[in-house]
XYZ file of C-alpha atoms in Angstrom:
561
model
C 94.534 111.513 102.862
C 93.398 109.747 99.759
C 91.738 106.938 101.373
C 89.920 110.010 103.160
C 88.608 110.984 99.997
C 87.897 107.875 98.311
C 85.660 106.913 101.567
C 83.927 110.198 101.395
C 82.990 109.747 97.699
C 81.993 105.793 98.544
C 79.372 107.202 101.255
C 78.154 109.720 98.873
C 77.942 107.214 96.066
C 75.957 105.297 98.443
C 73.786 108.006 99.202
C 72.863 108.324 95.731
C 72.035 104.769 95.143
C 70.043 104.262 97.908
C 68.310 107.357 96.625
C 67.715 105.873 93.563
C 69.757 108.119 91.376
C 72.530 105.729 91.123
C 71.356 101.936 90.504
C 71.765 100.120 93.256
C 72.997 97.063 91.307
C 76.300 98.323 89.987
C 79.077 98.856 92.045
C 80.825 101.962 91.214
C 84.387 102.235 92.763
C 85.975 105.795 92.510
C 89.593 106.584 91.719
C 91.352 109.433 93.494
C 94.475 110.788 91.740
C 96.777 113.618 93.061
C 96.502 116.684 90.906
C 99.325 118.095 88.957
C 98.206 121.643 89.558
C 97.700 122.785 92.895
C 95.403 125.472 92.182
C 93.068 122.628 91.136
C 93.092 121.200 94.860
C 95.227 118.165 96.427
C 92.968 115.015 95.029
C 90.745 114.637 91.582
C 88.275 112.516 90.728
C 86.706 111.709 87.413
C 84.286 109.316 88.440
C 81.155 111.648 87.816
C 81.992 111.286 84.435
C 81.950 107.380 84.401
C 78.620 107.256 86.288
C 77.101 109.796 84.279
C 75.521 107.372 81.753
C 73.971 105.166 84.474
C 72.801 108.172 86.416
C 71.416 109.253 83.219
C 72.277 112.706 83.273
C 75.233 115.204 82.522
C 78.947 114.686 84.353
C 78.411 117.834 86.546
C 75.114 117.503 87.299
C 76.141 114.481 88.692
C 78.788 115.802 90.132
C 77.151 118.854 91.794
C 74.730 116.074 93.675
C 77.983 113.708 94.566
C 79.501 117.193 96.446
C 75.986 117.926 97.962
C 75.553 114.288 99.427
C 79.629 114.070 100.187
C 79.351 113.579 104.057
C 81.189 116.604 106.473
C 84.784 116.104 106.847
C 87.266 118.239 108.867
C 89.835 116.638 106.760
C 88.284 118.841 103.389
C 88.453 122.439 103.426
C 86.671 123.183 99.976
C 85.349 120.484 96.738
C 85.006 121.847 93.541
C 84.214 120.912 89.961
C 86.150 121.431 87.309
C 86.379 120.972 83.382
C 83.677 118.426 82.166
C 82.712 117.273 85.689
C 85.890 116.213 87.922
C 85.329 116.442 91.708
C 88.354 118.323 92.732
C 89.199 118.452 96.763
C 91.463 120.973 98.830
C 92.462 119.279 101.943
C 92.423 121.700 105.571
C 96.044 122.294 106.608
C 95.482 120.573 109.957
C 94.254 117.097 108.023
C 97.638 117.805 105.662
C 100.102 117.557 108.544
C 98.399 114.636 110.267
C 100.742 112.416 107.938
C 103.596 113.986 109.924
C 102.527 112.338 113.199
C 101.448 109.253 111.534
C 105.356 108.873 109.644
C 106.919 109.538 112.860
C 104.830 107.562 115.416
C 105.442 104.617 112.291
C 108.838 105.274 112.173
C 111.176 102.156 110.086
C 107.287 100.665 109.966
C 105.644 103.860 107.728
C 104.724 102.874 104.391
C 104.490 99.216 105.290
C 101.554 97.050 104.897
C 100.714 93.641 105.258
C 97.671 93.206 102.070
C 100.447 90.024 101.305
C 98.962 88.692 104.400
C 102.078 86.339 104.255
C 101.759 84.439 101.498
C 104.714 82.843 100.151
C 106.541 84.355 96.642
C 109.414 83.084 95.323
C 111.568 85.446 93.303
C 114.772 83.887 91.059
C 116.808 86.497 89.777
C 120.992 87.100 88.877
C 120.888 83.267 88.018
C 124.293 84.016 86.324
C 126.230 81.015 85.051
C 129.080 79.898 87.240
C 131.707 80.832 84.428
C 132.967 83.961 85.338
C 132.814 87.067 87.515
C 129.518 88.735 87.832
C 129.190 91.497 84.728
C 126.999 94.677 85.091
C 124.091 93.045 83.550
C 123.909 90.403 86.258
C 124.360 93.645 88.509
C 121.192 95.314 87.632
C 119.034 91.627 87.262
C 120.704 91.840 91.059
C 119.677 95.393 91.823
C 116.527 95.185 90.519
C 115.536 91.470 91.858
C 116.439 92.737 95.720
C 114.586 96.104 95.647
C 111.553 94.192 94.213
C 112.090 91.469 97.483
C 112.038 94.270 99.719
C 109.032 95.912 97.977
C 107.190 92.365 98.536
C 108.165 92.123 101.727
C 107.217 95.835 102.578
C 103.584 94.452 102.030
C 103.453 91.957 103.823
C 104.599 88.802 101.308
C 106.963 86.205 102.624
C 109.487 86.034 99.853
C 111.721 83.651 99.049
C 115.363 84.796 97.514
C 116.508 82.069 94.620
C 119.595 81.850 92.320
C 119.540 79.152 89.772
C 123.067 78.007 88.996
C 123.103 76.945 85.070
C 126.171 74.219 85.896
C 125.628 71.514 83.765
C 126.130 72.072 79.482
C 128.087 73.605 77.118
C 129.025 76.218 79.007
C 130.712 74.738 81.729
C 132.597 72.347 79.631
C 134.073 75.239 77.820
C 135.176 77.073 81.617
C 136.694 73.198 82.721
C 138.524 73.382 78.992
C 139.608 77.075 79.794
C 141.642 76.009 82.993
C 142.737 73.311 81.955
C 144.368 75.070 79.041
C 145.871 77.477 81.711
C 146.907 74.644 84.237
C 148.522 73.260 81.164
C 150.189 76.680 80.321
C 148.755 77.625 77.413
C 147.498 81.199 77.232
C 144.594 82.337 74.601
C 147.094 83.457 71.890
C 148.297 79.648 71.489
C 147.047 78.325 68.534
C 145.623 74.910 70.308
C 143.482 77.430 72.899
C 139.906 75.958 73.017
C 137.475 77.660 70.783
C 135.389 79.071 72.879
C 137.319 79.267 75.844
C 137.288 82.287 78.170
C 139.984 85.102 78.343
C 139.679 86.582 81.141
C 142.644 86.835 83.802
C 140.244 85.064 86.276
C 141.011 81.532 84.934
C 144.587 82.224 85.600
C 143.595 82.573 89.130
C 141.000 79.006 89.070
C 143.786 77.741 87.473
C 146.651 78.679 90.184
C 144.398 77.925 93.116
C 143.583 74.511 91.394
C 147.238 73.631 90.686
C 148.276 74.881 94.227
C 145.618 72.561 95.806
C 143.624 74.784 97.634
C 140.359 74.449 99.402
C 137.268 76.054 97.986
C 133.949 76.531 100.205
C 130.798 77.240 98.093
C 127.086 77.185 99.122
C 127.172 73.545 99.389
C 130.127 71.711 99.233
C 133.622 72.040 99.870
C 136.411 71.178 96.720
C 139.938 71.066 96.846
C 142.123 70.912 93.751
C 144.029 67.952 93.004
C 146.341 69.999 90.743
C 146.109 66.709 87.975
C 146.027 68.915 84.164
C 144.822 65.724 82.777
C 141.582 65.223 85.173
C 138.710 67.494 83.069
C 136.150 66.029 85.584
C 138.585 67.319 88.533
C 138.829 70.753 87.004
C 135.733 71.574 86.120
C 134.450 70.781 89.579
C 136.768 73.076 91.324
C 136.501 75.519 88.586
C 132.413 75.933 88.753
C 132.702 75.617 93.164
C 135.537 78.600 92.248
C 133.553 81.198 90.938
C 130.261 80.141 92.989
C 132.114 81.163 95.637
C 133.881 84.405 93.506
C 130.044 85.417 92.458
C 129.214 85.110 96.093
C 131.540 87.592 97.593
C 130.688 89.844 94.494
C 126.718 89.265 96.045
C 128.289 90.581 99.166
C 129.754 93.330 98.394
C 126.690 94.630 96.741
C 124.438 93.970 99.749
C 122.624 91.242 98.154
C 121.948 87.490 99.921
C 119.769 84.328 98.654
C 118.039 81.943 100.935
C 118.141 79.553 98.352
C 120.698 78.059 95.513
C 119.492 75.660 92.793
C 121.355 73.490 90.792
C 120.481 72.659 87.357
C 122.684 69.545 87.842
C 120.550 68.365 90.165
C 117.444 68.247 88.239
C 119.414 65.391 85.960
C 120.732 63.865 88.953
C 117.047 63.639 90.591
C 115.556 62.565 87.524
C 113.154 65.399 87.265
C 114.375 66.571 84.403
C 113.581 62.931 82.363
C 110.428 62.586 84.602
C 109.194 65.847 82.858
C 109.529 64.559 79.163
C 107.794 61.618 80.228
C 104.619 63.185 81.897
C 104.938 65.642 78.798
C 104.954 62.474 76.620
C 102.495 60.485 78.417
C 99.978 63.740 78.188
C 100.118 63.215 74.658
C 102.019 66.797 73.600
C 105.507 65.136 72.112
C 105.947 63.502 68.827
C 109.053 62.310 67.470
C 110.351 64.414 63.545
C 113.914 64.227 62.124
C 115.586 62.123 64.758
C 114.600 65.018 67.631
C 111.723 64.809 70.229
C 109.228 67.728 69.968
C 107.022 69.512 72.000
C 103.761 70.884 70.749
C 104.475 74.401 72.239
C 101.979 75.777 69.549
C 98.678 74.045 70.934
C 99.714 76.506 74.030
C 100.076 79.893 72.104
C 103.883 79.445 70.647
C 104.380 80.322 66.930
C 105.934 77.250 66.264
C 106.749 73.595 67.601
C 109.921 73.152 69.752
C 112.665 70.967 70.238
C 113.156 69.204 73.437
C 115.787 66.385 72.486
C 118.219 67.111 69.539
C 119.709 64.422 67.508
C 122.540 63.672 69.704
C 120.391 62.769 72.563
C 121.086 66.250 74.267
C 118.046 68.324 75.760
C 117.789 72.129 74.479
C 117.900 74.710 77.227
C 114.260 75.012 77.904
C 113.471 71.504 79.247
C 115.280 71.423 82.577
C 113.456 75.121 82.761
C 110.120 73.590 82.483
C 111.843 70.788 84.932
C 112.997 73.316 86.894
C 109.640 75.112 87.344
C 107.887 72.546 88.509
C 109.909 71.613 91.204
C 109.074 75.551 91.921
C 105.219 74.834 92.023
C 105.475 71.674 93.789
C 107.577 73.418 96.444
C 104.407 75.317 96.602
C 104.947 78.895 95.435
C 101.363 79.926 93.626
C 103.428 83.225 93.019
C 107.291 83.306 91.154
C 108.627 85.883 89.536
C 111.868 85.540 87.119
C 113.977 88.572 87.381
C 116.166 88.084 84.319
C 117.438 89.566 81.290
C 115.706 90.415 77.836
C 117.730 87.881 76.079
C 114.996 85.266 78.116
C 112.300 86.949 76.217
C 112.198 83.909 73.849
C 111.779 81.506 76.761
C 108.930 82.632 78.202
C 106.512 81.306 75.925
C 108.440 78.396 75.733
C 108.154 77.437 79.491
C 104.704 78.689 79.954
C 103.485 76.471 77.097
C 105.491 73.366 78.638
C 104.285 74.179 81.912
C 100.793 73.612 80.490
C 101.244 70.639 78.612
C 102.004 69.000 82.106
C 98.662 69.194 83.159
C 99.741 69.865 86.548
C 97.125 72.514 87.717
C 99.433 75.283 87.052
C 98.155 78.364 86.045
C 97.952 80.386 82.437
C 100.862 82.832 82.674
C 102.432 81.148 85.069
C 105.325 82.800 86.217
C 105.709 86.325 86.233
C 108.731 87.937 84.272
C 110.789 90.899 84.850
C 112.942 91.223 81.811
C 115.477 94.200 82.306
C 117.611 95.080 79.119
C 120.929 96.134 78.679
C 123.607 98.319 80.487
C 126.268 100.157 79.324
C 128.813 102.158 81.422
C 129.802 105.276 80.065
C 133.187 107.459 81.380
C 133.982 111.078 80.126
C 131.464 110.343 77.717
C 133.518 107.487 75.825
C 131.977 103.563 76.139
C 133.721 101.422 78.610
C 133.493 97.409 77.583
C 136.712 95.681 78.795
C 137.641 95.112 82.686
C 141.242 93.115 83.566
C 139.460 90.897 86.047
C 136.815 89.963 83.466
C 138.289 90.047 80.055
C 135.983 91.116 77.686
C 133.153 93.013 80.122
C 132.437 95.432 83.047
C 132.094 93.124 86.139
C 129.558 94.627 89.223
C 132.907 94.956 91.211
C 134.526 97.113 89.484
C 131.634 99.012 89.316
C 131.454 98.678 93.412
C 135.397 99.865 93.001
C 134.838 102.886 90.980
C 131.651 104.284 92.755
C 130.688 102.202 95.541
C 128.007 99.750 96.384
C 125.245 102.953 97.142
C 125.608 104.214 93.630
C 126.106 101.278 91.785
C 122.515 99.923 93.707
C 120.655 102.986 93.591
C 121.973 103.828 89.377
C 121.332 100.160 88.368
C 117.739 100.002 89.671
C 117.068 103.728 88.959
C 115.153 103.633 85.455
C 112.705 101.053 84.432
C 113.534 97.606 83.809
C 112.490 97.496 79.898
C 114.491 100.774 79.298
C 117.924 100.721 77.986
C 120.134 102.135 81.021
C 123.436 104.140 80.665
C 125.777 103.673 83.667
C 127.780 107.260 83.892
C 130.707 106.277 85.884
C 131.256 109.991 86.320
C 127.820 111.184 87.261
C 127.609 108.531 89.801
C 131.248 109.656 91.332
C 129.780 113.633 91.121
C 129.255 115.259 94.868
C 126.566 117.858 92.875
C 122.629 117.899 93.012
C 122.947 116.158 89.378
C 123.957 112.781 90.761
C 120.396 111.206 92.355
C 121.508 109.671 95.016
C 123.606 111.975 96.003
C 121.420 114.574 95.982
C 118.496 112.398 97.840
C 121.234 111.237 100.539
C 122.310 114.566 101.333
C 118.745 115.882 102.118
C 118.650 112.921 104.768
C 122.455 114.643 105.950
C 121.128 118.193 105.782
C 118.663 117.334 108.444
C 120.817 115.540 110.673
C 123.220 118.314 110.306
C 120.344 120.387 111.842
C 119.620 118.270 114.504
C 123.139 118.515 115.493
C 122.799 122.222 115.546
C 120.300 122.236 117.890
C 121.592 119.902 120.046
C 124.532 122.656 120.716
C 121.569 124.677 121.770
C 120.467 122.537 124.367
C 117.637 121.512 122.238
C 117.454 117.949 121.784
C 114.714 116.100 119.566
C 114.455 112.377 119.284
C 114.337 110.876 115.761
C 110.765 109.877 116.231
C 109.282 113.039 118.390
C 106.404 115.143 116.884
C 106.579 118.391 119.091
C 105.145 121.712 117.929
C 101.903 123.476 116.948
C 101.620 122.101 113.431
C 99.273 124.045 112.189
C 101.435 126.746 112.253
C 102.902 124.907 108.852
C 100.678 127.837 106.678
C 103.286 127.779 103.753
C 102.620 126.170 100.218
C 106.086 124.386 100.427
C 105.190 122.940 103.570
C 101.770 121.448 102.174
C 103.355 119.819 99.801
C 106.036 118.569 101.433
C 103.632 117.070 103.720
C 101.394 116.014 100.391
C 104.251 114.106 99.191
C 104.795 112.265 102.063
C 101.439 110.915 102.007
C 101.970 109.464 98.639
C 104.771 107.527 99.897
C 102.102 104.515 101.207
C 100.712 104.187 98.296
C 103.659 104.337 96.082
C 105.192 101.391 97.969
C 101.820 99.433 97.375
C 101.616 99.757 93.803
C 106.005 99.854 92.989
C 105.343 96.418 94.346
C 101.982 95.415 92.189
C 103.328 96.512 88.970
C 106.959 95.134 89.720
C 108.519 98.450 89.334
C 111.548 99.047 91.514
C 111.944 102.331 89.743
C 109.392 104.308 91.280
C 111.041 104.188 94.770
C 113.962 106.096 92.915
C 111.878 108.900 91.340
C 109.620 109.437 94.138
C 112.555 109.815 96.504
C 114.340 112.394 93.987
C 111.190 114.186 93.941
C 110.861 114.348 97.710
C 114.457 115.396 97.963
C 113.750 118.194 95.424
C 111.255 119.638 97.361
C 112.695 119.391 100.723
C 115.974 121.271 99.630
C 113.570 123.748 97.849
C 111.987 124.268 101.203
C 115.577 123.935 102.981
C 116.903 126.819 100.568
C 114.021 129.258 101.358
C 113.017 129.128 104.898
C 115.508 129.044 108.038
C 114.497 126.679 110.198
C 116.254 127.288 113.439
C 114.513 130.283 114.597
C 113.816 131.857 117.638
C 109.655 131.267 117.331
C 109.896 128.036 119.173
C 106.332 126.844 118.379
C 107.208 127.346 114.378
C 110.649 126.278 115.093
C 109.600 123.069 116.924
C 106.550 122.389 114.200
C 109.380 122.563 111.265
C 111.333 120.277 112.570
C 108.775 117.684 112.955
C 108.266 118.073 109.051
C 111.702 117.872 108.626
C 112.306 114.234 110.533
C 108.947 113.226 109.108
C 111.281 113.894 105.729
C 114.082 112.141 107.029
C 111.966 108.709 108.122
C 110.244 108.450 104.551
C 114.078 109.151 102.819
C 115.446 106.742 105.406
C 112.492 104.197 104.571
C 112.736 104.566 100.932
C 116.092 103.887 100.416
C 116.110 100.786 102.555
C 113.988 99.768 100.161
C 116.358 100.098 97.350
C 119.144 98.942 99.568
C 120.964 101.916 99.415
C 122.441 103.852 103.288
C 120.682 106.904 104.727
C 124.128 108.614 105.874
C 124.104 110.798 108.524
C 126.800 113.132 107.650
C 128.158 113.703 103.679
């Protein structure tokens, strides 16, 4: 219905040009918002105000001649002007239902569109280091990463699913020093623990499987402990295959897959890493200070220079990233988007400006970034911080344990990624209209509930069967009902342009809001067939866009609750 009214305002806009009211050497493209109060009409638009100045005359003068050259539409049962010159339309009931038939002759496919046109995106997100169990944090990089792949995909992009394994540094050296320590039979409180070993009860279990000589299977290789304490190389193989595989199932279990896994180690087995600092250095943007290597980061918008090679020889964190991105832009993805954490806020520049200094073609701002911040899981209103599995942290499977992989999904990806999000284990447990995805997934089980009553009165409906006279739909509820789910298109177009997973959430607790509003006040199994028949065709038309929407978000459209 809104590309309805944009066209109509294009041909009128057209009309006035060619009149010579308008100048027919500016383009003027109008913007059609829904209104916020219904007794201002269905769709607004203010752009009578921004032509006003070339038309050279007042906003509703212009306006007045927009409505008189607007061309007839069945679809428009009044225009109006309102305030300081916004064109205000009040769509025919009959044009309002039409959505209906188009969401159920659609079906799975309504709200799709293909303005990707298949081009390939590459989207990297959970990247968690292979040192321990996934923690909620990962979870919502995870949640948020997946709905935004389906969102792409939804319009037509071919996306790509990567998870960047950080298993070469520091980091894993401390893990390989952890089991070892437990092979050995040391536990944390022992004085000769390493320093910055990990706690957590999973490197008892690395350390038993490693001892006991079993077989581990990860993405790409197979390990089997040789149960020597004294081999660190040994161990920390094993160990890292270990909890590839552990943060694997834990991907499982919350619905999420990858087509691809990366390994930093390989971009220093490969060479790529060293062949960046040497097209970095041969482009002239290195210079050697202090015993380190440098990179002139500032020349590319930093705030100051940055180390790429410390004292000892050792690269800091952002040169296999720059390394790393590369490879991602050879591999040919014009589009990548980092779904990651805010603590990578300080990297972006970092990797942008390298990126640059390669002279490789690549573009300014090159990738995108999705930074979500923190979580933190709340029950009976007290902080939670500590799992058994984990140590010191909530791990996504325990979250999966307490409230299932629905709620976890829907609550993790609910708010938007630069806002600070509070996990209520107890809300997300709640059977009641407060918890959202409760409340949305039982509007999907109302209707089927109603379906199944009329089945036991010989009245069957397929999911996807428009039957009735709809434009016996005459009440306000109804209108808007059918109003909101011709916002749903849209809403899946721009959730995926601005990167915002969130919107799905809100628009779908809205839409459930109104449906059990409707649901509440007006019986739907009555014996006026016609209106009986017509309601029902709203009502699956409700259940496809809930159905679709939550797909989107990974979450299940349940039949019964």
């Amino acid at each position: 219905m809104k590309e309805t009214v944009t066209q109509l305002l294009e041909s009128a806009l057209a009309n006035l040009q060619a009149q010579g009211i308008l100048p027919a050497d500016q383009q003027f493209s109008p913007q059609v918002g829904n209104t916020k109060d219904k007794a201002h009409g269905d769709y607004a638009c203010n752009i009578a105000l921004i032509a006003a100045k070339a038309a050279g005359c007042p906003p509703r003068q212009l306006a007045e001649t927009l409505i008189t050259n607007l061309p007839a539409s069945t679809a428009v049962d009044k225009v109006e002007i309102a305030g300081p010159g916004f064109i205000n339309f009040f769509m025919s009931t009959a044009s309002a239902f039409e959505i209906v038939e188009t969401a159920l002759a659609q079906g799975s496919e309504f709200g799709r569109n293909n303005s990707g046109n298949g081009e390939a995106v590459q989207v990297e997100f959970v990247s968690a280091n292979p040192t321990g169990p996934l923690h909620v944090g990962h979870g919502r990089g995870a949640a948020i990463g997946d709905c935004l792949c389906r969102l792409l995909e939804a319009n037509g992009y071919n996306v790509t699913r990567e998870f960047y394994y950080n298993d070469a540094g520091a980091q894993i050296n401390n893990l390989a020093l952890s089991v070892q320590a437990r092979v050995k039979g040391l536990t944390p409180v022992d004085g000769s623990w390493p320093a910055d070993g990990y706690r957590g009860d999973y490197i008892i279990d690395v350390a038993r499987a490693y001892t006991a000589g079993e077989t581990i299977t990860a993405d790409d290789r197979e390990v089997t402990g040789s149960g020597d304490e004294d081999d660190l190389d040994a161990i920390r193989e094993f160990a890292v295959a270990y909890l590839r595989r552990e943060q694997d199932l834990d991907l499982r279990a919350f619905g999420v897959e990858f087509d691809v896994f990366f390994l930093e180690s390989s971009l220093y087995e490969d060479g790529k890493v060293e062949a960046t600092v040497n097209r970095l250095k041969d482009n002239g943007y290195t210079y050697e200070q202090d015993g380190a290597l440098w990179l002139r980061t500032t020349e590319f918008g930093d705030d100051k220079d940055r180390v790429m090679r410390k004292k000892d020889g050792g690269y800091t964190y952002f040169v296999p990233d720059v390394a790393y991105h590369l490879d991602k832009w050879q591999r040919g993805f014009t589009t990548v988007i980092n779904e990651q954490g805010a603590d990578h806020h300080s990297t972006v520049t970092r990797v942008r400006a390298g990126l640059q200094a390669l002279n490789a073609g690549i573009p300014k701002g090159w990738p995108d970034y999705v930074l979500h911040q923190m979580v933190m899981v709340t029950r009976s209103g007290q902080e939670v911080k500590i799992s058994k599995r984990a140590g010191s942290y909530v791990t996504v499977r325990d979250l999966i344990d307490e409230v299932g992989r629905d709620a976890t999904r829907f609550f993790l990806a609910a708010r938007r990624v630069d806002s600070q999000l509070t996990f209520d284990i107890d809300l997300a447990r709640s059977q009641t209209n407060e918890n959202p995805v409760y409340y949305i997934q039982y509007a999907h089980a109302r209707i089927c509930s109603v379906l199944r009553k009329l089945a036991e009165e010989g009245v069957v409906r397929g999911r996807q069967e428009c039957a009735g006279d709809l434009t016996l739909l005459t009440l306000d509820e109804e209108k808007e009902l059918a109003n909101q789910l011709a916002r749903y298109p849209e809403l899946v177009a721009n959730a995926a342009a601005q990167r915002e997973p969130h919107h799905v959430s809100h628009y779908l607790r809205e839409l459930a809001g109104q449906f059990h509003t409707y649901y509440n006040a007006h019986k739907v199994l009555i014996d006026n067939t016609e209106l009986r028949d017509a309601r029902i065709s709203l009502y699956l038309a409700v259940r496809q866009v809930i159905a679709n929407g939550l797909d989107l978000l990974g979450v299940s459209a349940p039949e019964e609750m």
